[in-house]
Short mmCIF file of C-alpha atoms and ligand atoms in Angstrom, two decimals:
data_model
loop_
_atom_site.label_atom_id
_atom_site.label_comp_id
_atom_site.label_asym_id
_atom_site.label_seq_id
_atom_site.Cartn_x
_atom_site.Cartn_y
_atom_site.Cartn_z
CA MET A 1 80.77 78.15 100.88
CA ALA A 2 83.88 79.79 99.46
CA GLU A 3 83.75 77.43 96.52
CA ARG A 4 80.13 78.07 95.88
CA LYS A 5 80.64 81.78 96.11
CA SER A 6 83.53 81.75 93.75
CA SER A 7 81.58 79.68 91.29
CA ILE A 8 78.76 82.18 91.44
CA MET A 9 81.10 85.08 90.99
CA GLY A 10 82.77 83.09 88.25
CA LEU A 11 79.47 82.92 86.46
CA ILE A 12 79.04 86.63 86.87
CA PHE A 13 82.38 87.80 85.71
CA GLN A 14 84.73 85.31 84.30
CA LYS A 15 82.39 83.66 81.93
CA LYS A 16 80.44 86.74 81.12
CA SER A 17 81.52 87.09 77.54
CA LEU A 18 81.02 83.39 76.89
CA PHE A 19 77.74 83.56 78.67
CA CYS A 20 76.50 86.54 76.71
CA LEU A 21 77.38 84.78 73.49
CA PHE A 22 75.71 81.61 74.70
CA SER A 23 72.49 83.39 75.72
CA VAL A 24 72.22 85.30 72.51
CA THR A 25 72.84 82.29 70.30
CA SER A 26 70.50 80.12 72.32
CA ILE A 27 67.70 82.64 72.13
CA LEU A 28 68.27 83.05 68.41
CA PHE A 29 68.31 79.29 68.03
CA MET A 30 65.01 78.95 69.87
CA LEU A 31 63.43 81.76 67.95
CA SER A 32 64.39 80.17 64.65
CA TRP A 33 63.10 76.82 65.87
CA LEU A 34 59.81 78.38 66.86
CA PHE A 35 59.61 80.16 63.59
CA VAL A 36 60.01 76.89 61.72
CA LEU A 37 57.15 75.43 63.76
CA ARG A 38 55.11 78.58 63.06
CA LEU A 39 54.68 79.30 66.72
CA ASP A 40 51.47 77.30 66.94
CA HIS A 41 52.67 74.15 68.56
CA LYS A 42 50.83 74.06 71.85
CA PHE A 43 53.82 72.79 73.75
CA LEU A 44 55.99 75.62 72.69
CA ARG A 45 54.02 78.66 73.62
CA PRO A 46 54.71 78.52 77.32
CA MET A 47 58.30 77.87 76.54
CA LEU A 48 58.59 80.99 74.51
CA SER A 49 57.00 83.11 77.15
CA SER A 50 58.84 81.58 80.03
CA THR A 51 62.16 82.07 78.40
CA ILE A 52 61.80 85.47 76.90
CA VAL A 53 59.10 87.24 78.79
CA ASP A 54 60.20 88.72 82.05
CA GLY A 55 58.61 87.61 85.26
CA ASN A 56 55.63 85.34 85.68
CA SER A 57 56.97 82.33 83.83
CA ALA A 58 56.41 80.05 86.79
CA SER A 59 52.70 80.75 86.95
CA GLN A 60 52.34 80.10 83.25
CA ILE A 61 53.98 76.76 83.59
CA GLN A 62 51.81 75.86 86.54
CA THR A 63 48.54 76.72 84.79
CA HIS A 64 49.18 73.84 82.46
CA GLY A 65 49.29 71.49 85.38
CA LYS A 66 52.28 69.46 84.30
CA PRO A 67 55.86 70.20 83.58
CA LEU A 68 55.73 71.32 80.03
CA ILE A 69 59.34 72.06 79.74
CA THR A 70 61.20 68.82 79.94
CA SER A 71 64.24 69.82 78.02
CA ASP A 72 67.16 70.39 80.36
CA ARG A 73 68.58 72.89 78.01
CA VAL A 74 65.60 75.19 78.28
CA ILE A 75 65.49 75.08 82.04
CA HIS A 76 69.15 75.74 82.13
CA GLU A 77 68.65 78.67 79.83
CA GLU A 78 65.93 80.02 82.05
CA GLU A 79 68.10 79.81 85.12
CA LEU A 80 70.89 81.60 83.37
CA GLU A 81 68.49 84.25 82.19
CA GLY A 82 67.36 84.68 85.77
CA GLN A 83 70.92 84.89 86.97
CA ARG A 84 71.73 87.47 84.43
CA LYS A 85 68.83 89.67 85.38
CA ASP A 86 69.63 89.00 88.99
CA ASN A 87 73.25 89.95 88.80
CA LEU A 88 75.21 92.84 87.53
CA VAL A 89 76.35 91.52 84.22
CA THR A 90 76.21 93.85 81.33
CA CYS A 91 77.32 92.30 78.08
CA ASN A 92 80.90 93.36 77.57
CA PRO A 93 82.29 90.77 75.19
CA ASN A 94 85.67 92.39 74.74
CA ASN A 95 86.43 92.29 78.47
CA MET A 96 89.16 94.91 78.32
CA VAL A 97 92.17 94.95 80.56
CA LEU A 98 93.09 98.47 81.59
CA LYS A 99 96.68 99.45 80.83
CA VAL A 100 98.07 101.55 83.63
CA PHE A 101 101.27 103.56 83.69
CA MET A 102 102.42 104.18 87.27
CA TYR A 103 104.82 106.99 88.14
CA ASP A 104 107.92 105.78 89.94
CA LEU A 105 107.32 108.26 92.74
CA PRO A 106 109.98 108.33 95.45
CA ALA A 107 109.16 105.85 98.20
CA GLU A 108 108.39 108.62 100.71
CA PHE A 109 105.08 109.02 98.86
CA HIS A 110 104.02 105.43 99.30
CA PHE A 111 105.67 102.45 100.96
CA GLU A 112 107.91 104.49 103.23
CA LEU A 113 104.72 105.75 104.84
CA LEU A 114 104.34 102.10 105.88
CA ASP A 115 107.81 102.18 107.43
CA TRP A 116 109.26 100.18 104.59
CA LYS A 117 112.83 101.14 103.67
CA SER A 118 114.05 100.81 100.13
CA GLU A 119 117.40 99.15 99.65
CA GLY A 120 119.45 100.51 96.81
CA LYS A 121 117.81 102.54 94.10
CA GLY A 122 114.48 100.83 93.73
CA VAL A 123 111.44 102.74 94.90
CA TRP A 124 109.21 99.65 94.99
CA PRO A 125 109.37 96.65 97.29
CA ASP A 126 109.90 93.31 95.62
CA ILE A 127 106.58 91.92 96.70
CA ARG A 128 107.54 88.42 95.66
CA ASN A 129 109.77 88.44 98.75
CA GLU A 130 108.02 90.82 101.11
CA VAL A 131 104.71 92.60 101.16
CA PRO A 132 104.95 95.64 103.44
CA HIS A 133 102.37 95.47 106.18
CA TYR A 134 99.63 98.11 106.45
CA PRO A 135 99.01 99.48 109.96
CA GLY A 136 95.83 97.97 111.33
CA GLY A 137 92.90 99.56 113.09
CA LEU A 138 90.84 102.34 111.61
CA ASN A 139 93.60 103.42 109.22
CA LEU A 140 92.67 100.37 107.21
CA GLN A 141 89.28 101.66 106.18
CA HIS A 142 90.90 104.05 103.69
CA SER A 143 93.70 101.72 102.57
CA ILE A 144 92.51 101.65 98.93
CA ASP A 145 95.79 103.13 97.58
CA TYR A 146 97.73 100.25 99.13
CA TRP A 147 95.64 97.49 97.56
CA LEU A 148 95.53 99.08 94.11
CA THR A 149 99.29 99.67 94.08
CA LEU A 150 100.04 96.11 95.21
CA ASP A 151 97.77 94.82 92.46
CA LEU A 152 99.63 96.83 89.81
CA LEU A 153 103.01 95.68 91.10
CA SER A 154 101.89 92.07 91.08
CA SER A 155 100.53 92.35 87.53
CA GLU A 156 104.12 92.19 86.33
CA PHE A 157 104.89 88.73 87.55
CA THR A 158 101.57 86.95 87.66
CA GLU A 159 99.84 85.71 84.58
CA THR A 160 97.12 87.85 83.16
CA THR A 161 94.02 85.83 83.76
CA ASN A 162 90.36 86.68 83.51
CA ALA A 163 90.55 87.82 87.10
CA ARG A 164 92.85 90.69 86.26
CA SER A 165 91.30 93.99 85.21
CA ALA A 166 94.44 96.15 85.08
CA VAL A 167 98.08 95.66 84.11
CA ARG A 168 101.07 97.90 84.63
CA VAL A 169 102.78 99.13 81.48
CA HIS A 170 106.11 100.96 81.39
CA ASN A 171 105.55 102.97 78.24
CA SER A 172 103.11 105.72 79.08
CA SER A 173 102.21 106.16 75.40
CA GLU A 174 100.62 102.76 75.52
CA ALA A 175 98.69 103.35 78.73
CA ASP A 176 94.98 104.02 79.09
CA VAL A 177 95.49 105.89 82.34
CA ILE A 178 98.35 107.30 84.42
CA PHE A 179 98.34 106.27 88.07
CA VAL A 180 99.73 108.51 90.83
CA PRO A 181 100.73 106.16 93.67
CA PHE A 182 100.57 108.61 96.58
CA PHE A 183 99.19 106.97 99.75
CA SER A 184 97.33 110.14 100.61
CA SER A 185 95.02 108.73 103.29
CA LEU A 186 97.92 107.28 105.22
CA SER A 187 99.85 110.50 104.83
CA TYR A 188 96.88 112.32 106.34
CA ASN A 189 96.41 109.81 109.14
CA ARG A 190 100.06 109.78 110.13
CA HIS A 191 101.41 113.21 109.29
CA SER A 192 98.70 115.83 109.26
CA ARG A 193 99.64 117.26 112.62
CA VAL A 194 101.97 120.23 112.49
CA ALA A 195 104.99 119.44 114.63
CA GLN A 196 106.46 122.03 116.96
CA ASN A 197 109.34 123.03 114.74
CA GLN A 198 107.25 122.94 111.56
CA LYS A 199 105.32 125.61 109.76
CA ARG A 200 103.41 123.11 107.74
CA SER A 201 102.57 119.48 108.36
CA THR A 202 104.56 116.72 106.70
CA ASP A 203 101.35 115.74 104.94
CA GLN A 204 101.08 119.18 103.37
CA LEU A 205 104.76 119.27 102.43
CA LEU A 206 104.39 115.93 100.72
CA GLN A 207 101.39 117.19 98.80
CA GLU A 208 103.26 120.27 97.63
CA LYS A 209 106.13 118.08 96.50
CA LEU A 210 103.69 115.78 94.76
CA VAL A 211 102.07 118.59 92.80
CA LYS A 212 105.49 119.83 91.69
CA TYR A 213 106.58 116.35 90.66
CA VAL A 214 103.44 115.31 88.84
CA THR A 215 102.73 118.53 86.98
CA SER A 216 106.26 118.66 85.61
CA GLN A 217 106.02 115.23 84.02
CA ASP A 218 105.56 114.87 80.25
CA GLU A 219 102.57 112.62 80.88
CA TRP A 220 100.78 115.36 82.77
CA LYS A 221 101.64 118.02 80.20
CA ARG A 222 100.47 115.81 77.37
CA SER A 223 96.95 115.48 78.73
CA ALA A 224 96.75 118.38 81.17
CA GLY A 225 96.29 115.64 83.76
CA LYS A 226 92.99 114.48 82.31
CA ASP A 227 94.05 110.84 82.08
CA HIS A 228 95.52 110.70 85.58
CA ILE A 229 94.22 108.73 88.54
CA VAL A 230 94.75 110.25 91.98
CA LEU A 231 93.69 108.64 95.26
CA ALA A 232 92.10 110.57 98.10
CA HIS A 233 89.82 108.17 99.92
CA HIS A 234 90.00 109.78 103.34
CA PRO A 235 87.74 112.86 103.19
CA ASN A 236 90.55 115.01 104.60
CA SER A 237 93.36 113.60 102.51
CA LEU A 238 94.87 115.61 99.67
CA LEU A 239 93.44 118.70 101.27
CA TYR A 240 95.85 121.02 99.41
CA ALA A 241 96.78 119.10 96.29
CA ARG A 242 93.13 118.48 95.40
CA TRP A 243 92.89 122.12 94.29
CA LYS A 244 95.74 121.61 91.85
CA LEU A 245 95.30 118.08 90.58
CA TRP A 246 91.55 118.21 89.94
CA PRO A 247 91.75 117.63 86.17
CA ALA A 248 92.62 114.06 87.17
CA THR A 249 90.07 111.44 88.11
CA TYR A 250 89.95 111.10 91.86
CA ILE A 251 89.18 107.91 93.74
CA LEU A 252 87.11 109.02 96.72
CA SER A 253 84.72 107.82 99.40
CA ASP A 254 82.20 110.60 98.73
CA PHE A 255 81.99 114.23 97.61
CA GLY A 256 81.06 115.67 100.99
CA ARG A 257 84.10 117.90 101.28
CA TYR A 258 84.53 118.79 97.62
CA PRO A 259 82.96 121.54 95.55
CA THR A 260 81.52 120.11 92.33
CA ASN A 261 84.06 121.85 90.09
CA ILE A 262 86.82 119.90 91.86
CA ALA A 263 85.14 116.51 92.13
CA ASN A 264 81.88 115.04 90.88
CA ILE A 265 80.28 111.75 89.94
CA ASP A 266 80.88 112.23 86.20
CA LYS A 267 84.61 112.61 86.55
CA ASP A 268 85.51 110.61 89.61
CA VAL A 269 85.27 107.09 91.00
CA ILE A 270 83.73 106.14 94.33
CA ALA A 271 85.47 103.30 96.14
CA PRO A 272 84.14 101.32 99.10
CA TYR A 273 85.65 101.59 102.56
CA LYS A 274 87.46 98.53 103.76
CA HIS A 275 85.12 97.12 106.37
CA VAL A 276 86.45 96.85 109.91
CA VAL A 277 84.21 94.05 111.17
CA LYS A 278 85.01 90.58 109.89
CA THR A 279 83.00 89.01 107.10
CA PHE A 280 80.28 86.70 108.40
CA VAL A 281 81.50 83.39 106.99
CA ASN A 282 79.00 80.52 106.76
CA ASP A 283 76.14 82.76 107.82
CA SER A 284 73.09 80.55 108.28
CA SER A 285 71.35 82.92 110.71
CA GLY A 286 68.31 83.81 108.59
CA PHE A 287 65.29 85.85 109.64
CA ASP A 288 64.74 84.09 112.97
CA GLY A 289 68.41 83.94 113.84
CA ARG A 290 68.54 87.73 114.04
CA PRO A 291 66.37 88.86 116.94
CA THR A 292 67.22 92.59 116.78
CA LEU A 293 65.12 94.41 114.21
CA LEU A 294 67.27 97.47 113.69
CA TYR A 295 70.81 98.20 114.84
CA PHE A 296 72.65 101.46 115.12
CA GLN A 297 75.90 102.16 116.90
CA GLY A 298 77.71 105.38 116.15
CA ALA A 299 79.03 108.69 117.27
CA ILE A 300 76.98 111.84 117.70
CA TYR A 301 78.16 114.62 115.46
CA ARG A 302 77.59 118.23 116.22
CA LYS A 303 76.80 119.16 112.64
CA ASP A 304 73.68 118.28 110.61
CA GLY A 305 74.29 114.57 110.91
CA GLY A 306 74.19 114.92 114.68
CA PHE A 307 70.76 116.48 114.55
CA ILE A 308 69.35 113.59 112.51
CA ARG A 309 70.90 111.01 114.80
CA GLN A 310 69.50 112.73 117.85
CA GLU A 311 66.02 112.96 116.34
CA LEU A 312 66.06 109.32 115.27
CA PHE A 313 67.17 108.31 118.71
CA TYR A 314 64.05 109.93 120.21
CA LEU A 315 61.84 108.38 117.54
CA LEU A 316 63.20 104.88 118.07
CA LYS A 317 64.09 104.65 121.73
CA GLU A 318 60.74 103.16 122.76
CA GLU A 319 60.98 100.28 120.27
CA LYS A 320 61.96 97.14 122.15
CA ASP A 321 63.73 95.31 119.34
CA VAL A 322 65.76 98.31 118.20
CA HIS A 323 69.36 98.79 119.33
CA PHE A 324 70.26 102.47 119.07
CA ALA A 325 73.35 103.56 120.95
CA PHE A 326 75.91 106.30 120.73
CA GLY A 327 79.59 105.69 121.07
CA SER A 328 81.95 104.92 118.24
CA VAL A 329 82.69 101.45 116.98
CA GLN A 330 86.33 101.24 117.92
CA LYS A 331 88.89 99.00 119.49
CA ASN A 332 87.13 96.41 121.63
CA GLY A 333 83.85 97.94 120.47
CA ILE A 334 84.38 96.24 117.12
CA ARG A 335 83.71 92.89 118.71
CA ASN A 336 80.53 94.22 120.21
CA ALA A 337 79.45 95.75 116.91
CA THR A 338 80.21 92.53 115.07
CA LEU A 339 77.93 90.56 117.36
CA GLY A 340 75.31 93.30 117.19
CA MET A 341 75.20 93.47 113.41
CA ARG A 342 75.18 89.71 113.02
CA SER A 343 72.17 89.40 115.25
CA SER A 344 70.18 92.19 113.55
CA LYS A 345 67.95 92.12 110.50
CA PHE A 346 68.56 95.74 109.53
CA CYS A 347 71.46 98.09 110.17
CA LEU A 348 71.08 101.85 110.10
CA ASN A 349 73.50 104.04 108.18
CA ILE A 350 72.93 107.68 109.00
CA ALA A 351 74.88 110.52 107.46
CA GLY A 352 77.56 111.69 109.84
CA ASP A 353 79.95 114.55 109.28
CA THR A 354 80.38 113.14 105.77
CA PRO A 355 77.70 111.40 103.67
CA SER A 356 79.49 108.02 103.68
CA SER A 357 81.05 105.84 106.34
CA ASN A 358 82.53 102.40 106.64
CA ARG A 359 79.44 101.34 108.58
CA LEU A 360 77.61 100.54 105.34
CA PHE A 361 80.36 98.13 104.36
CA ASP A 362 80.44 96.65 107.86
CA ALA A 363 76.71 96.00 107.49
CA ILE A 364 77.22 94.33 104.11
CA ALA A 365 80.00 92.14 105.53
CA SER A 366 77.63 91.19 108.36
CA HIS A 367 74.75 90.54 105.94
CA CYS A 368 72.65 92.99 107.93
CA VAL A 369 70.35 94.71 105.42
CA PRO A 370 71.52 98.35 105.31
CA VAL A 371 68.97 101.09 105.86
CA VAL A 372 70.58 104.17 104.37
CA ILE A 373 69.54 107.61 105.55
CA SER A 374 71.99 109.89 103.76
CA ASP A 375 70.64 112.02 100.95
CA GLU A 376 74.05 112.91 99.54
CA ILE A 377 75.63 109.46 99.65
CA GLU A 378 77.36 108.12 96.55
CA LEU A 379 77.87 104.40 96.17
CA PRO A 380 80.64 102.39 94.55
CA TYR A 381 80.03 101.02 91.05
CA GLU A 382 76.40 102.05 91.07
CA ASP A 383 76.44 102.06 87.26
CA VAL A 384 76.60 98.28 87.32
CA LEU A 385 75.14 97.49 90.73
CA ASP A 386 71.55 98.00 91.84
CA TYR A 387 71.74 98.69 95.56
CA SER A 388 67.97 98.75 95.95
CA LYS A 389 68.08 94.95 95.76
CA PHE A 390 69.89 94.68 99.09
CA CYS A 391 69.59 98.09 100.76
CA VAL A 392 66.66 100.16 101.94
CA PHE A 393 66.98 103.87 101.20
CA VAL A 394 65.03 106.41 103.21
CA ARG A 395 64.99 110.15 102.61
CA THR A 396 66.04 112.12 105.66
CA SER A 397 62.81 114.13 105.58
CA ASP A 398 60.79 110.88 105.64
CA ALA A 399 62.90 109.25 108.33
CA LEU A 400 62.14 112.15 110.67
CA LYS A 401 58.38 111.62 110.44
CA ASP A 402 56.87 109.93 113.44
CA LYS A 403 56.75 106.10 113.03
CA PHE A 404 57.71 106.29 109.35
CA LEU A 405 60.97 104.39 109.64
CA VAL A 406 59.84 101.72 112.02
CA ASN A 407 56.65 101.07 110.06
CA LEU A 408 58.61 100.80 106.85
CA ILE A 409 61.05 98.32 108.34
CA ARG A 410 58.37 96.24 110.07
CA GLY A 411 56.53 96.16 106.75
CA ILE A 412 59.38 94.23 105.15
CA GLY A 413 58.39 90.62 105.69
CA ARG A 414 60.35 87.42 106.01
CA GLU A 415 60.33 86.66 102.31
CA GLU A 416 61.50 90.05 101.11
CA TRP A 417 64.10 90.32 103.86
CA THR A 418 65.44 86.87 103.05
CA ARG A 419 65.81 87.82 99.40
CA MET A 420 67.90 90.85 100.40
CA TRP A 421 69.95 88.82 102.86
CA GLN A 422 70.77 86.24 100.22
CA ARG A 423 71.65 89.00 97.83
CA LEU A 424 74.04 90.50 100.38
CA LYS A 425 75.84 87.18 100.60
CA LYS A 426 76.25 87.25 96.82
CA VAL A 427 77.56 90.80 96.54
CA GLU A 428 79.79 90.96 99.63
CA ASN A 429 82.80 89.92 97.59
CA LEU A 430 82.53 93.10 95.51
CA PHE A 431 83.57 95.04 98.62
CA GLU A 432 86.48 92.85 99.70
CA TYR A 433 90.00 94.28 99.55
CA GLN A 434 92.73 91.69 99.55
CA TYR A 435 96.15 90.78 98.28
CA PRO A 436 96.47 88.90 96.07
CA SER A 437 93.31 90.36 94.64
CA LYS A 438 90.73 87.89 93.40
CA GLU A 439 88.24 88.00 90.60
CA GLY A 440 85.34 90.36 91.23
CA ASP A 441 86.67 91.81 94.49
CA ALA A 442 86.89 95.51 95.34
CA VAL A 443 90.29 95.94 93.69
CA GLN A 444 89.07 94.53 90.39
CA MET A 445 85.76 96.38 90.60
CA ILE A 446 87.57 99.70 91.07
CA TRP A 447 89.82 99.06 88.07
CA GLN A 448 86.75 98.21 86.05
CA ALA A 449 85.05 101.40 87.19
CA VAL A 450 88.15 103.32 86.08
CA ALA A 451 88.07 101.47 82.77
CA ARG A 452 84.50 102.65 82.21
CA LYS A 453 85.70 106.24 82.72
CA ALA A 454 88.76 105.82 80.50
CA PRO A 455 87.10 106.71 77.16
CA THR A 456 85.81 109.99 78.60
CA MET A 457 89.20 110.70 80.11
CA ARG A 458 90.83 110.11 76.75
CA MET A 459 88.36 112.39 75.05
CA LYS A 460 89.06 115.18 77.52
CA ALA A 461 92.79 114.66 77.12
CA HIS A 462 92.45 114.96 73.34
CA ARG A 463 90.31 118.06 73.64
CA SER A 464 92.95 119.66 75.79
CA LYS A 465 95.42 119.26 72.92
CA ARG A 466 93.36 121.11 70.31
CA PHE A 467 95.42 124.27 70.24
CA SER A 468 98.76 122.72 71.06
CA HIS A 469 100.24 123.48 67.63
CA TYR A 470 100.45 127.19 68.04
CA ASP A 471 99.58 127.97 71.61
CA THR A 472 102.66 129.34 73.28
CA ARG A 473 101.21 128.45 76.64
CA GLU A 474 102.41 125.13 77.94
CA ASP A 475 99.57 122.84 77.10
CA GLY A 476 99.68 121.06 80.37
CA GLU A 477 99.91 124.32 82.21
CA LEU A 478 98.56 124.05 85.65
CA ARG A 479 95.19 125.68 85.74
CA SER A 480 94.58 125.53 89.40
CA VAL A 481 91.50 126.62 91.19
CA PRO A 482 92.38 129.23 93.81
CA LEU A 483 92.67 127.82 97.29
CA PRO A 484 89.69 128.60 99.48
CA ARG A 485 90.42 131.39 101.89
CA ASN A 486 90.75 129.20 104.96
CA LEU A 487 93.51 127.18 103.30
CA ALA A 488 95.40 130.04 101.68
CA GLU A 489 98.37 131.27 103.60
C1 LIG B 1 106.28 103.71 73.50
O1 LIG B 1 105.13 103.44 72.71
C2 LIG B 1 105.04 104.26 71.57
C3 LIG B 1 103.71 103.97 70.91
O2 LIG B 1 103.46 102.62 70.84
C4 LIG B 1 106.24 103.99 70.64
O3 LIG B 1 106.15 104.82 69.50
C5 LIG B 1 107.52 104.27 71.40
O4 LIG B 1 108.63 103.92 70.61
C6 LIG B 1 107.55 103.48 72.70
N1 LIG B 1 108.70 103.91 73.47
C7 LIG B 1 109.57 103.06 73.97
C8 LIG B 1 110.69 103.66 74.76
O5 LIG B 1 109.51 101.86 73.78
C1 LIG B 2 82.65 77.31 106.71
O1 LIG B 2 82.20 76.09 106.18
C2 LIG B 2 83.19 75.34 105.52
C3 LIG B 2 82.54 74.13 104.90
O2 LIG B 2 81.55 73.62 105.69
C4 LIG B 2 84.30 74.98 106.50
O3 LIG B 2 85.31 74.26 105.84
C5 LIG B 2 84.87 76.25 107.08
O4 LIG B 2 85.83 75.96 108.07
C6 LIG B 2 83.78 77.11 107.71
N1 LIG B 2 84.37 78.37 108.09
C7 LIG B 2 84.07 78.99 109.25
C8 LIG B 2 84.78 80.26 109.52
O5 LIG B 2 83.24 78.58 110.01
C1 LIG B 3 77.74 95.74 123.78
O1 LIG B 3 77.22 97.02 123.98
C2 LIG B 3 75.98 97.05 124.65
C3 LIG B 3 75.46 98.45 124.71
O2 LIG B 3 76.21 99.33 123.98
C4 LIG B 3 76.16 96.50 126.04
O3 LIG B 3 74.90 96.50 126.71
C5 LIG B 3 76.69 95.10 125.93
O4 LIG B 3 76.98 94.62 127.21
C6 LIG B 3 77.96 95.06 125.10
N1 LIG B 3 78.32 93.68 124.88
C7 LIG B 3 79.55 93.23 124.98
C8 LIG B 3 79.74 91.78 124.66
O5 LIG B 3 80.50 93.95 125.25
#
């Protein structure tokens, strides 16, 4: 299974430039061949249409009653063509590796938050000897900063292979982007409470220190921060610094708690949560192996999300094959949720107090077709990934109509469901965080998403320099947005 998966992902990513070249030359070759034969050879017509025309090639072949295409090469070509349409490959022959300069921030901003202690002067652990452990449990769902930083550190001593999408460079003039390795989600999770003898939380103090550090660096001044990458995956992380560091590109879970001038889909990158239920390895369940039609397990929220959940509960509670229960998926509940998702065809993802949650990624890891009811949700790498192939999206206003949801779901038959289930098994790797990172996993996908933003970031950085020759103002001057009233002191 793992081998097969990696060979599929290999086809998608590693060989993509080769593959693009191969497809293009093969199609050109066939076209020229057909041209020579003046397109009137009766054996060739179906071949032309089946290879180049989208869709109903199979029926065309069948109408001729016998296998017209005997050449292995053509069939192979067709399969590849199908794979390409099926998967997320866009031709990118120069397969760029992103060059990343990482600030050597004091360890209190990163690995010390993991209780790692630096020995001597170094701020980074030597991960060839020891990889600091990340605290488990629900903290893990926002651990993106940890995996990205480990990947950058490891880029210095492992060979740059096709699997690697980013490398650390030490000369910031040569970098595409500047990475700020503050483990902001962990800082929020561990230190956001104001201790008795404190005026401000340790998390806030760290953020203030971070802003001071980063904005005084030459790299920040050079670009006014426009080529910087700052992590804030937990919706409440970076609560103060976000108002100062916003010229940077943020890596976020959604925009629920951000005004659009601070964060938006054009500027920023959406990263998946790390799923908390285990990946369903060797899943051979299929349509009949999943008796529950629709599964939902989650908390009730008092805000808007709570209203929708409550309404849906009343709409669905009479359906026998629907599991709809309140109570959060935590601790020993994870085991229960794992079993529940693995034995369900569809898994509901309803907006909570933020538009996104790790439940979507738990559903993907369980190969339970996600049904997303969250109008404001933003999805990772949606510029290269078509979620409609393995998720069902329902507008909130539709979902609240009587019978709408359940009729929609029951209307998805065995064949269509199976296609989505198989698709989930193919894409699950794109949402997997791991160290060492592997080709096409979440770490590499996030770097690639950053790489697709890099040209725009560079352009903005250049624009910010326009008047630098005579402007007496520091070019990288901090143009902060005023703190909202509830945060101002
Ligand atoms: C950094 O790179 C720039 C541009 O390539 C070069 O001019 C400069 O000398 C380099 N600095 C160091 C310290 O190597
Ligand atoms: C999955 O299947 C492979 C090959 O059949 C086997 O080696 C592996 O142990 C299985 N893994 C699990 C978790 O069942
Ligand atoms: C899982 O939860 C459901 C309801 O929430 C409960 O009926 C069931 O007994 C639980 N199963 C296990 C294995 O804990």
